[in-house]
XYZ file of C-alpha atoms in Angstrom:
646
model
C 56.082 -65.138 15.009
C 59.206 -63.199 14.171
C 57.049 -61.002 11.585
C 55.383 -59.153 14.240
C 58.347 -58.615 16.522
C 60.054 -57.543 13.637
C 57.526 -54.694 12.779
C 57.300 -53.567 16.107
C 61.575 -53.745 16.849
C 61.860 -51.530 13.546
C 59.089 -48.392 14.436
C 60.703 -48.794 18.077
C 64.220 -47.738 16.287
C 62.333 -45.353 13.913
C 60.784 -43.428 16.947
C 64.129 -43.739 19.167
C 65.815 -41.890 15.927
C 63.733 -39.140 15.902
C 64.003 -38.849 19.638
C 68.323 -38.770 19.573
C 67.862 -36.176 16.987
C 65.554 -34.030 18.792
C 68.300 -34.038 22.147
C 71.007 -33.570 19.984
C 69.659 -30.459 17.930
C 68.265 -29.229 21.767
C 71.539 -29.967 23.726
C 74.223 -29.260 21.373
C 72.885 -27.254 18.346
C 70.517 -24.933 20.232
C 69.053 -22.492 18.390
C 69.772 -18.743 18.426
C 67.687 -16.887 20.846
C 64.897 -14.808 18.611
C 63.974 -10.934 19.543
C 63.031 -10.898 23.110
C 59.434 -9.139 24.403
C 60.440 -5.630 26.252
C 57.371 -3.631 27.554
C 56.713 -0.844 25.319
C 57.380 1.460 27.588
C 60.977 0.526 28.317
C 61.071 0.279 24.126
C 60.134 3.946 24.392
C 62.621 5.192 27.088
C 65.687 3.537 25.266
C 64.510 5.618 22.108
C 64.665 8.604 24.195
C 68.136 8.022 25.319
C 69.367 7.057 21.817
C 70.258 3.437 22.658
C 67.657 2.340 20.060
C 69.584 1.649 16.607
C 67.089 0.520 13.983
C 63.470 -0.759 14.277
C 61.019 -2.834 11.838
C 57.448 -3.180 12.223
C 54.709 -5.437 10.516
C 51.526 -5.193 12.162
C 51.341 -4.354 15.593
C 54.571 -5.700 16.222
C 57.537 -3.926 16.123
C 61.304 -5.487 16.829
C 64.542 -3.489 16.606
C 68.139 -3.611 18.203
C 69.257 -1.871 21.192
C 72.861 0.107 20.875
C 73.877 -1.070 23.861
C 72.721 -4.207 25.609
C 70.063 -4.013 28.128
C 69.319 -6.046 31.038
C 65.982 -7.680 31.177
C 64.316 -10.279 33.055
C 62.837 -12.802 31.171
C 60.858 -16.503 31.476
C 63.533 -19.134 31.635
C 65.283 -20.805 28.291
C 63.233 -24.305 28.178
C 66.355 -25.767 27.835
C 66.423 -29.630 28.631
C 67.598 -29.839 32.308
C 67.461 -25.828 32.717
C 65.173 -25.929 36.351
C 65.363 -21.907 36.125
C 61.688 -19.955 35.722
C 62.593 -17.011 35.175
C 66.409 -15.116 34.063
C 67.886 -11.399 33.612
C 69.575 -11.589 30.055
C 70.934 -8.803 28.249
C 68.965 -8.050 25.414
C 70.345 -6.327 22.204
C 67.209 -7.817 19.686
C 64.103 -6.985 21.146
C 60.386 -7.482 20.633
C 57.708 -5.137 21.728
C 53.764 -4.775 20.812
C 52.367 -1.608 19.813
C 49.528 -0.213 22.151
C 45.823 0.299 20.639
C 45.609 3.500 21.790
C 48.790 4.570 20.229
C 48.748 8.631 19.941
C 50.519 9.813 16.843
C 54.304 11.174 16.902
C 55.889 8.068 17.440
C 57.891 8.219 13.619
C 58.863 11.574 14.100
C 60.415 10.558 17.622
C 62.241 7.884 16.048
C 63.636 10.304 13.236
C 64.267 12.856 16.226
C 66.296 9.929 17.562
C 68.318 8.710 14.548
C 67.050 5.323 14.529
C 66.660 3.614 11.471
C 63.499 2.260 10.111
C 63.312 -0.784 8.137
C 60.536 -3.026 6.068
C 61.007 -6.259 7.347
C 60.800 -7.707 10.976
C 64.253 -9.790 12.336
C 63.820 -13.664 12.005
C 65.338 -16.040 14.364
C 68.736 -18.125 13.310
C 67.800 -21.703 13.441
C 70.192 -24.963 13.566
C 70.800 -26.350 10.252
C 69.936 -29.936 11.895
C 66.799 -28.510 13.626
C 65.742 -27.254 9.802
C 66.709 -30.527 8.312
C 64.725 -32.398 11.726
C 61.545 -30.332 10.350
C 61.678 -30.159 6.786
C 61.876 -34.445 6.239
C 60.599 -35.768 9.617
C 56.925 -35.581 9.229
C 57.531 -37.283 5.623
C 59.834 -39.846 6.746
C 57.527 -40.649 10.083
C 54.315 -41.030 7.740
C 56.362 -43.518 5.552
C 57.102 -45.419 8.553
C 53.728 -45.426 9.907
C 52.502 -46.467 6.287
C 55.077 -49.340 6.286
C 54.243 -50.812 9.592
C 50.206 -50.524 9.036
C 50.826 -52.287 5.552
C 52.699 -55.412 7.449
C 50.403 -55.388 9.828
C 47.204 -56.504 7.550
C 49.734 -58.894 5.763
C 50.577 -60.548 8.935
C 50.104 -64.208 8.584
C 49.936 -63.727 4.711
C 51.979 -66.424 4.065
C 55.890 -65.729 3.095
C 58.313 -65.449 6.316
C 60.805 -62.873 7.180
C 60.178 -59.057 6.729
C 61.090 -56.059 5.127
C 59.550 -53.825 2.639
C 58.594 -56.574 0.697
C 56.033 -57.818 2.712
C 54.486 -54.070 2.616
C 52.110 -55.880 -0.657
C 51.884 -59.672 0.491
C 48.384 -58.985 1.265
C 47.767 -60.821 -2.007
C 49.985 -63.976 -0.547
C 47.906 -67.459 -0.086
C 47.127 -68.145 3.571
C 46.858 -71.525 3.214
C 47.908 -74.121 5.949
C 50.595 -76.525 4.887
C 50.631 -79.500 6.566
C 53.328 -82.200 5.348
C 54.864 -85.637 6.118
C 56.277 -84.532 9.133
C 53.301 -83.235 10.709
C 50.496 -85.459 12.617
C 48.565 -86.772 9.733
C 45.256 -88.049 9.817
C 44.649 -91.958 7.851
C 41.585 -93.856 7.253
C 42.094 -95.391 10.680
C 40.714 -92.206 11.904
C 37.926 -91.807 10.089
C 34.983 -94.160 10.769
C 31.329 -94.238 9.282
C 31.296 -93.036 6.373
C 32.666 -96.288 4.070
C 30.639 -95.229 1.006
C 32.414 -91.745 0.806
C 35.748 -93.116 2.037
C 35.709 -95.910 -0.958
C 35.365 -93.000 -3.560
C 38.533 -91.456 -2.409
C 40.285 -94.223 -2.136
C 40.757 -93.793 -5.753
C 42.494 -90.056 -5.856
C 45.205 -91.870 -2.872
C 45.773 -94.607 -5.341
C 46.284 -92.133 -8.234
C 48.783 -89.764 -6.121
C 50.703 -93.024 -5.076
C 51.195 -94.762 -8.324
C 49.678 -92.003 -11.441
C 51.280 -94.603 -14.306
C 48.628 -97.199 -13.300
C 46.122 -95.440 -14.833
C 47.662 -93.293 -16.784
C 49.486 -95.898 -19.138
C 46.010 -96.941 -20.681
C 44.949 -92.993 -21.197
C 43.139 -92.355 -17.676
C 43.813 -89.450 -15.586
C 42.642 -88.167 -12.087
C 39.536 -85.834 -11.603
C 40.811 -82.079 -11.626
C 38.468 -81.922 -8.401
C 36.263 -83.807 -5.806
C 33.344 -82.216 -4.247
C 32.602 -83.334 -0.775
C 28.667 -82.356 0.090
C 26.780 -83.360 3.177
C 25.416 -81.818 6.251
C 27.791 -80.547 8.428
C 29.587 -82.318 10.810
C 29.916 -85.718 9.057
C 33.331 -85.635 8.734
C 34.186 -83.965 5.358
C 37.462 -81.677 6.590
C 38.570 -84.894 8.612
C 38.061 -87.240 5.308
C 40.305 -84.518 3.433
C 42.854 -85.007 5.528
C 42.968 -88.089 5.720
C 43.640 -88.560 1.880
C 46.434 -86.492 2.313
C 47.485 -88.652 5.584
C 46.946 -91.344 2.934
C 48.663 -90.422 0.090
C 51.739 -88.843 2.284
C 52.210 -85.366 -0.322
C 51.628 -81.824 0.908
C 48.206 -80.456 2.194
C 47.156 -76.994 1.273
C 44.611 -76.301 3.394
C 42.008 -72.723 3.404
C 39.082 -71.538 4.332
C 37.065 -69.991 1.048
C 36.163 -66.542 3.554
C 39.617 -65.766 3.885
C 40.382 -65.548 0.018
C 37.882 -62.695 0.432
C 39.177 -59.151 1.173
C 37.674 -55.564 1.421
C 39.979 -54.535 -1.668
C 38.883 -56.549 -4.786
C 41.116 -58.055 -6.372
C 43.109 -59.638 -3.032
C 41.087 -62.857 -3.620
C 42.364 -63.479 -6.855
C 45.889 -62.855 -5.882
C 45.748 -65.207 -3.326
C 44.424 -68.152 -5.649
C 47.113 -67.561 -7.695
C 49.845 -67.788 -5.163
C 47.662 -70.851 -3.955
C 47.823 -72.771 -6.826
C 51.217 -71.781 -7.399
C 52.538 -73.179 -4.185
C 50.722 -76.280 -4.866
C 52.089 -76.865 -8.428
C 55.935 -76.088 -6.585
C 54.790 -78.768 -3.946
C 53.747 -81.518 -6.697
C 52.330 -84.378 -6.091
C 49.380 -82.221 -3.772
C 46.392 -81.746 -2.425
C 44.610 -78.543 -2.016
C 41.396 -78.012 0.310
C 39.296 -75.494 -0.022
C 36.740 -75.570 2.953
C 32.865 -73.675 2.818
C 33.114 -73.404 -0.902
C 30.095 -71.600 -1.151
C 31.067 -68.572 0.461
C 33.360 -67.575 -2.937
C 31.547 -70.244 -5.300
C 27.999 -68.654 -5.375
C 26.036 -68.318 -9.006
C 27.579 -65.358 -10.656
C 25.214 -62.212 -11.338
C 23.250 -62.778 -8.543
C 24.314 -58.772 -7.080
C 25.996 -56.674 -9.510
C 26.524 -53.605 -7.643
C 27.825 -54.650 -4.366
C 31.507 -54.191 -3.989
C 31.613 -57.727 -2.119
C 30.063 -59.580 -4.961
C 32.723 -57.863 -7.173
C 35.536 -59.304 -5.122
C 34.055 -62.762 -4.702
C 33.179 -62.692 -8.584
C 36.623 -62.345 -9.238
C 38.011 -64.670 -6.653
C 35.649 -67.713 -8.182
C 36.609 -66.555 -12.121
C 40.440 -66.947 -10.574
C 39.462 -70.211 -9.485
C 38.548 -71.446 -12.880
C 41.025 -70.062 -14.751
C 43.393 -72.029 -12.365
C 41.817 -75.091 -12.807
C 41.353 -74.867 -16.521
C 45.507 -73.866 -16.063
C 47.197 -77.393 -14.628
C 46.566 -81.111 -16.006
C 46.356 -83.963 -14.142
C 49.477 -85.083 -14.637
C 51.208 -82.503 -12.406
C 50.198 -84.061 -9.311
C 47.808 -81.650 -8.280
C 43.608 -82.293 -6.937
C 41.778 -79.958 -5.889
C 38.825 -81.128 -2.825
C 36.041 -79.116 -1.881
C 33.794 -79.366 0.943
C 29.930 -77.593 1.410
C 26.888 -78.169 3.215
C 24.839 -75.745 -0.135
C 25.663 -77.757 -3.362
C 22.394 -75.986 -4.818
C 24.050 -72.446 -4.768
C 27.397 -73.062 -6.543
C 27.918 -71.791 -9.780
C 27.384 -74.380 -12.373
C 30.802 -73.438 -14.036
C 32.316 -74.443 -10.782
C 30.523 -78.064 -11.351
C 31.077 -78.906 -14.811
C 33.219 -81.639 -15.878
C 37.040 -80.711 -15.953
C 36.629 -78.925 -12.922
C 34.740 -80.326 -10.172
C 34.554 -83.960 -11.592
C 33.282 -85.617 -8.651
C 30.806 -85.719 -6.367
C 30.926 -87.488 -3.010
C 27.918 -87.296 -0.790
C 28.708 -87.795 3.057
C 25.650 -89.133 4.395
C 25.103 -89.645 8.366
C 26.208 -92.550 9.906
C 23.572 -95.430 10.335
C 24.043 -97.296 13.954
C 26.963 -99.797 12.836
C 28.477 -96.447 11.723
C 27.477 -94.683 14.778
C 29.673 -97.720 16.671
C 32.912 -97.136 14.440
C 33.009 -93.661 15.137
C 32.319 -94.088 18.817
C 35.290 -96.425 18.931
C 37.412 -94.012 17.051
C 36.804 -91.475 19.739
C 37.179 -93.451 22.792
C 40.587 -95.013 21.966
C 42.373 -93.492 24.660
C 39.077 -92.238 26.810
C 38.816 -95.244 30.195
C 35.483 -97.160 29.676
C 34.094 -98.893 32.421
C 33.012 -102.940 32.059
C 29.615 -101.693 31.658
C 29.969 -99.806 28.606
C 27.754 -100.953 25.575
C 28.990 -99.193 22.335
C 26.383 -100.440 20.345
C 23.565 -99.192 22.974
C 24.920 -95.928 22.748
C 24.995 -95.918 18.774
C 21.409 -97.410 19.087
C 20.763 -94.212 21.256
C 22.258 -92.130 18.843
C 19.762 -92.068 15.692
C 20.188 -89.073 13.433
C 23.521 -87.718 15.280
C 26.994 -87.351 12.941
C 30.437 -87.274 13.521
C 30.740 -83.897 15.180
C 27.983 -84.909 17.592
C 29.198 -88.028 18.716
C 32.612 -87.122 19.659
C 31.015 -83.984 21.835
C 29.080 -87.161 23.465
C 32.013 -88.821 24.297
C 33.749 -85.432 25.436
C 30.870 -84.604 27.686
C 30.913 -87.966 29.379
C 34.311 -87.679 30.113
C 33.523 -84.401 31.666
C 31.047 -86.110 33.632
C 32.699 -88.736 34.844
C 35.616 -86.104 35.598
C 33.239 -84.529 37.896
C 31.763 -87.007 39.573
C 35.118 -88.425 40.769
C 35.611 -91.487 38.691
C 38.511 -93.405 37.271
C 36.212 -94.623 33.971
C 32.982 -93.897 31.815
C 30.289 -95.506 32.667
C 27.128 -96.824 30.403
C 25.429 -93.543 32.780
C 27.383 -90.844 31.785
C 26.887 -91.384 27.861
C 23.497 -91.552 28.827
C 23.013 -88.399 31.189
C 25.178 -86.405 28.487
C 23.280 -87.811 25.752
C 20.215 -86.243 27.783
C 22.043 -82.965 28.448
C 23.023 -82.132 24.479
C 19.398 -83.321 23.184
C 17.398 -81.999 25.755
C 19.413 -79.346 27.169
C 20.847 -78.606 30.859
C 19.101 -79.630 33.824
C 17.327 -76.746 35.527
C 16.883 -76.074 39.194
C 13.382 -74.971 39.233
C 10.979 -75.561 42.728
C 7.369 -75.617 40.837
C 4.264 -76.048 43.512
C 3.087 -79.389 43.780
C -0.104 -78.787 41.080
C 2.386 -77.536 38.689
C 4.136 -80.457 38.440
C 1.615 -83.202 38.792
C -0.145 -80.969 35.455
C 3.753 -81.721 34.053
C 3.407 -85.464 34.835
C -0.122 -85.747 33.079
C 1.467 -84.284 29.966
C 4.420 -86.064 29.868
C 2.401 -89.149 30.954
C 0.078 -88.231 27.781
C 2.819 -88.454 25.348
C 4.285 -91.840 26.769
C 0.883 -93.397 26.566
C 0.304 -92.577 23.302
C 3.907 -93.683 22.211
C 2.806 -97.277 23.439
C -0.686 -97.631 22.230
C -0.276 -96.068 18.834
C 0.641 -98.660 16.217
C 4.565 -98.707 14.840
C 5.314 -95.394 17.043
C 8.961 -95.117 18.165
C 9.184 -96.990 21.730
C 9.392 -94.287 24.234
C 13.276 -94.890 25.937
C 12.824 -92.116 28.489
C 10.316 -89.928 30.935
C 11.447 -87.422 33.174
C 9.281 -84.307 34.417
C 13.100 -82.437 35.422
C 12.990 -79.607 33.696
C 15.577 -79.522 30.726
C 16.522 -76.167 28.808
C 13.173 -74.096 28.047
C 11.011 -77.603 28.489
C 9.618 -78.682 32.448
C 9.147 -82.325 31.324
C 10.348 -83.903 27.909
C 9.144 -87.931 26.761
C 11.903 -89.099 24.444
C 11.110 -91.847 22.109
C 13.928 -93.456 19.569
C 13.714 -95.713 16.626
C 14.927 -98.980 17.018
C 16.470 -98.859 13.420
C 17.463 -95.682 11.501
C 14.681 -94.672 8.612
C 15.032 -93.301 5.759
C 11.363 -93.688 4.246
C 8.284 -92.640 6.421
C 4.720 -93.637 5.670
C 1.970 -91.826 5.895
C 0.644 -93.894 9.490
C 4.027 -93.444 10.641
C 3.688 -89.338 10.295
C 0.302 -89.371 11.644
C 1.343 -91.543 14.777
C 4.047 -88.693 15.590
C 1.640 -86.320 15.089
C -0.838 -87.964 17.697
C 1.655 -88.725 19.812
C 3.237 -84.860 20.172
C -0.517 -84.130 21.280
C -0.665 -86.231 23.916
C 0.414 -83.661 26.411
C -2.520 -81.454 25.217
C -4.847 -84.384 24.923
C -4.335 -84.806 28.795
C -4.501 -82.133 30.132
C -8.093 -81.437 29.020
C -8.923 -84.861 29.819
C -7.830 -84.835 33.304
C -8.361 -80.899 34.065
C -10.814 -79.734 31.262
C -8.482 -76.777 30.482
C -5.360 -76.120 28.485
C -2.002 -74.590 29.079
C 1.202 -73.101 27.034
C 2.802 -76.507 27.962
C 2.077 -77.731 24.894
C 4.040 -74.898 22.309
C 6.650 -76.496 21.244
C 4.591 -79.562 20.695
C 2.025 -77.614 18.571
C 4.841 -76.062 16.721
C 5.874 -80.118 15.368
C 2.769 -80.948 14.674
C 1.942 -78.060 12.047
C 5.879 -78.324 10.686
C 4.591 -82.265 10.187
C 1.032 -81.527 8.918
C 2.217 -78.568 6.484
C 5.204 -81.103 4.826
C 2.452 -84.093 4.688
C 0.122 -81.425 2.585
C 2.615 -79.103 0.732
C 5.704 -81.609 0.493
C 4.694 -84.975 0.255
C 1.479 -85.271 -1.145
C -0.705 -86.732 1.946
C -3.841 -84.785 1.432
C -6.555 -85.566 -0.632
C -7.898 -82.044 -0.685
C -4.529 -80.893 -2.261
C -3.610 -83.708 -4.324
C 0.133 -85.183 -5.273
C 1.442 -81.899 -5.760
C 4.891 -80.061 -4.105
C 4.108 -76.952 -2.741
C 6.713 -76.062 -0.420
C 9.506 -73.953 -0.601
C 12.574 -75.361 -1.419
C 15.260 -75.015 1.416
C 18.697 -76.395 1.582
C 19.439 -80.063 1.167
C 21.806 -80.542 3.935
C 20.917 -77.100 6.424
C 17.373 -78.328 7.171
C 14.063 -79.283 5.523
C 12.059 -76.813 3.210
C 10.646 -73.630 5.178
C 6.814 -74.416 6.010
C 4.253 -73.156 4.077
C 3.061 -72.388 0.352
C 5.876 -70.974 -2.122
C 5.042 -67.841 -3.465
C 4.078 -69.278 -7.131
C 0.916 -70.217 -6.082
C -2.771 -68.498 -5.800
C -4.304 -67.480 -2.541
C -6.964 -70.236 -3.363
C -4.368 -72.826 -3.121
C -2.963 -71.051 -0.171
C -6.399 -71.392 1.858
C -7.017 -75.066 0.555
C -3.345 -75.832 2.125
C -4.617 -74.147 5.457
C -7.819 -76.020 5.579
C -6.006 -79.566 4.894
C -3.444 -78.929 7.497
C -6.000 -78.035 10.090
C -7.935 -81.146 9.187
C -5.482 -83.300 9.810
C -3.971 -81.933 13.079
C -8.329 -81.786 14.258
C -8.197 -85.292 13.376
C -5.206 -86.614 14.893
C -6.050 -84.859 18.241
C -9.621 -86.608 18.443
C -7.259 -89.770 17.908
C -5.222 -88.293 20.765
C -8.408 -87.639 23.187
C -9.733 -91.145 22.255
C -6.733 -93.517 23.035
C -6.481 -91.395 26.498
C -9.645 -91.898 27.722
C -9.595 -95.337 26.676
C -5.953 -95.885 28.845
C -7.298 -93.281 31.725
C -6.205 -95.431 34.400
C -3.216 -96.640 32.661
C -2.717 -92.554 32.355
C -3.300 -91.817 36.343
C -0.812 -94.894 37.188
C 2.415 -92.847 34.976
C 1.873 -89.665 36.557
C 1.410 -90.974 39.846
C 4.669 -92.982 39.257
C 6.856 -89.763 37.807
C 5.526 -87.836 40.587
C 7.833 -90.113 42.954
C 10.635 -90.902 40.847
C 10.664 -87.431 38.540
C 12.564 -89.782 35.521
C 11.823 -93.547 34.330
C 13.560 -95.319 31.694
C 11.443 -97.813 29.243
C 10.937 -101.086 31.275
C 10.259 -98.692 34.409
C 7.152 -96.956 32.232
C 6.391 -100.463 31.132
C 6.094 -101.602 35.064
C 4.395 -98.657 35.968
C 1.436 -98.713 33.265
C 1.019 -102.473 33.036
C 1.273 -102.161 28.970
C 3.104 -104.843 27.064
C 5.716 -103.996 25.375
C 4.639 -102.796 21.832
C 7.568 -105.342 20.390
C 4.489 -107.807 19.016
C 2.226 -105.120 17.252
C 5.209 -103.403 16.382
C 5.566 -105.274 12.750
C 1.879 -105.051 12.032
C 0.763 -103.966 9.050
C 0.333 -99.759 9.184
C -3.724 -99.398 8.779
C -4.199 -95.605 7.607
C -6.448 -93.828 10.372
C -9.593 -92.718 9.314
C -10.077 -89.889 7.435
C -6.618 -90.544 5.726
């Protein structure tokens, strides 16, 4: 904080210097008055008379000196504090233009006259100060202006104080330090994620007590990869061996080694490194390693690949440069493994690799008690329903759950959380914002049939998820949404299973046309799952007996999303058309499925729309009540019987 104030104190003195000069050459080291402007005419009378002693012209202009002074009136001096306009001076140097239409003679008068005629034209005295004021100002103000633009992009560049010296520390790490002293994040805080945790449990042991291991020959990895989608928790798990281990934390961002000159990058894994080996035993974390860890040779003319080129060579140099034994590990943390250079990965480097998975549901619970520690739950309050709500959500996600409740419950006026407000906010960041919207009374009872349709089907349909929620409010771009959880988390999906969602996201377009005959663009985002599912049960996993056990996707990140839909481009148009054929045949067959079960639970069908038509939302026993359906609970565990056509 003093940097800045610092730059801006010293161009505040540099421009207050060059404004006390200014007054002080204006006010006491004016300069000599120059040849003043007389009409020509009054020039041409004092020649007449003989008052004129010598003249010099170059151009039009000719200046002289008068013999005797002569009084003039001219514009006022522009003195500082001088309020006159105009002034009579007596003028003895003198200035006049030479008319156009000059007629010859005028030599011969000034011979006549005696006045002498000289070469070169009179020059105005000037201050020595005002000379000096000219001649170095505009050099020393351009230093100065160069000087505080240079500290200016090193601002924050790691270093303190100021001076010239900081003009290059551009090239400085600007890595966060965070020590003993500073709030440090344990094990305590981090919750769900035991396999990962266990791993590095190891590096705290080794910065702790190194001669256990190495007295028999071992030594620490150089580095620790943490990979996983993001927001599982692998900046907070960094930390927290750090917290762990108690030694120094350098902590950066891989984008801001990056700089439009090449070359800052590398200077600022050097001083990174180098402040880490100073601080020894320590930990250094470098954050979105892809962004300077990429595969080499990918671009070789762009200026930006030059610069991160160099940044990741720096890198390995550096961590081909320090042994284990000085104290120092290096952790990493991405989200695109697949993309890092495999020089970055080898052993020596990057010796370990620690996958952070999402949390399963007793992992869900840790981190939900983590995060409401010091957030008021009401009596009510089931942790482990809300983790059981919770399938497929991380770290990230959960505590925004608990954030939004609290919100929530802020709003509504109450002293705790309540089992309602983790479920209207779990409602509000999966389905999006309720929206005020007054639809006509046909528009939503069509809403209620759809969402009716995909409730039905998610309790007829063998093993489908059980269907948790209803509501026909609309939420973000949807009027009605049907949400359906798994009881347990998966991790393996059959082929019955992916069919079942499949009929079940048709359900909405399934009855429509079975209770109006006609379709609407209700069912988009619906249709849009259902090919996503068909394509990966053709080109991905092998489903199709047209196609055959072979991958045809494209490959997409591991941990940013599944594989892009559709047919990678190493593959013939026949192939292409066979993959469109088999996708179409099984969403065809899955919505007869759909039409069937629907026709077949018609009156179950009427009885849910009637029913969300009064209440707008119902929660799983009230769909339950309202249909007359058993629970699914008993032919839940049946054996998974391959539709037809499978």
């Amino acid at each position: 904080s003093g940097q800045p104030r610092g730059c801006g104190t010293w161009l505040l003195l540099m421009v207050g210097l060059f404004v006390a000069n200014y007054l002080i050459v204006s006010l006491f080291f004016p300069a000599g008055r120059g040849p003043v402007e007389v009409p020509y005419n009054l020039f041409r009378e004092q020649v007449e008379a003989g008052n004129v002693v010598s003249v010099a012209t170059r151009a039009d202009v000719m200046q002289g000196v008068f013999d005797d002074p002569v009084p003039v009136v001219v514009p006022g001096s522009g003195r500082l504090f001088s309020g006159a306009e105009r002034e009579q001076v007596d003028v003895t140097a003198f200035s006049t233009t030479l008319p156009s239409f000059l007629s010859p003679g005028l030599d011969d008068l000034l011979l006549a006259n005696g006045v002498v005629i000289n070469a070169e034209t009179l020059e105005a005295p000037r201050s020595p100060l005002l000379t000096l004021l000219f001649s170095f100002g505009p050099a020393l103000l351009m230093i100065g202006l160069f000087v505080w633009f240079t500290r200016r992009m090193a601002r924050g560049a790691g270093g303190a104080g100021g001076g010239i010296g900081n003009m290059f520390g551009m090239g400085q790490s600007r890595a966060k330090r965070y020590d003993k002293q500073d709030d440090k994040v344990t094990f305590e805080d981090v919750a769900g994620i035991d396999e990962a945790e266990h791993e590095l449990a190891e590096i705290v042991d080794f910065l702790k007590n190194p001669g256990k291991y190495t007295r028999l020959g071992g030594s620490a990895p150089k580095g620790v990869l943490l990979v996983g989608q993001p927001g599982t928790g692998k900046t907070l798990l960094a930390k927290a061996v750090a917290g762990e281990a108690g030694v120094p934390f350098f902590s950066m961002n891989a984008s801001e080694f990056v700089e439009m000159i090449v070359g800052v990058g590398a200077s600022r894994v050097r001083d990174l490194f180098k402040d880490a080996r100073e601080a020894a035993p320590s930990i250094i974390f470098i954050d979105e390693l892809d962004a300077i860890g990429r595969k080499r040779g990918q671009n070789i003319y762009g200026g930006g690949s030059s610069e991160q080129e160099q940044t990741l060579n720096q890198i390995l140099t550096e961590m081909d440069g320090f042994s284990t034994e000085e104290g120092v590990i290096v952790l990493a943390a991405t989200n695109m493994p697949e993309v890092l250079d495999p020089a970055l990965l080898r052993a020596g480097r990057f010796d370990r690799r620690v996958t952070v998975q999402p949390p399963d549901k007793v992992g869900r619970k840790a981190i939900l008690e983590v995060h409401t520690r010091k957030v008021p739950l009401g009596p009510d309050v089931d942790l482990t329903a809300v983790a059981a709500m919770t399938p497929g959500l991380v770290g990230a996600d959960l505590r925004n759950l608990v954030n939004e409740a609290a919100i929530l419950a802020a709003r509504n006026g109450q002293d705790t959380i309540t089992q309602a407000n983790f479920a209207d906010s779990l409602e509000k960041i999966i389905l999006g914002p309720e929206r005020k919207l007054l639809l006509k009374r046909e528009d939503r009872e069509r809403v209620a049939f759809h969402e009716a349709g995909h409730a039905i089907l998610g309790l007829v349909v063998p093993g489908a998820d059980p269907v948790s929620r209803v509501t026909i409010t609309p939420r973000g771009q949807s009027l009605g949404v049907t949400y359906q959880r798994p009881e347990d988390d998966r991790y393996n999906y059959s082929e019955s299973y992916l069919r079942g969602r499949i009929v079940g996201a048709l359900g909405g377009r399934a009855a429509e046309e079975v209770v109006y005959g006609d379709r609407t663009t209700g069912a988009e985002n619906d249709l849009q799952q259902v090919t996503r599912m068909a394509q990966g049960m053709v080109t991905r996993w092998g489903m199709s007996e047209a196609i055959g056990p072979v991958a045809l996707a494209h490959e997409g990140g591991q941990y940013l999303g599944e594989a892009q839909p559709g047919v990678s481009s190493g593959f013939s148009q026949a192939t292409h058309e066979r993959v469109d054929l088999a996708t179409r045949e099984i969403i065809e067959e899955c919505y007869e499925e759909a039409l069937r079960l629907l026709k077949k639970h018609r009156t179950e069908l009427d009885k849910l729309a009637a029913a969300l038509m009064e209440h707008e939302s119902l929660d799983e026993r009230e769909v339950l009540d309202a249909t007359g359906i058993p629970s699914q609970v008993a032919h839940r565990n049946l054996p998974e019987v391959p539709p037809e056509g499978a």
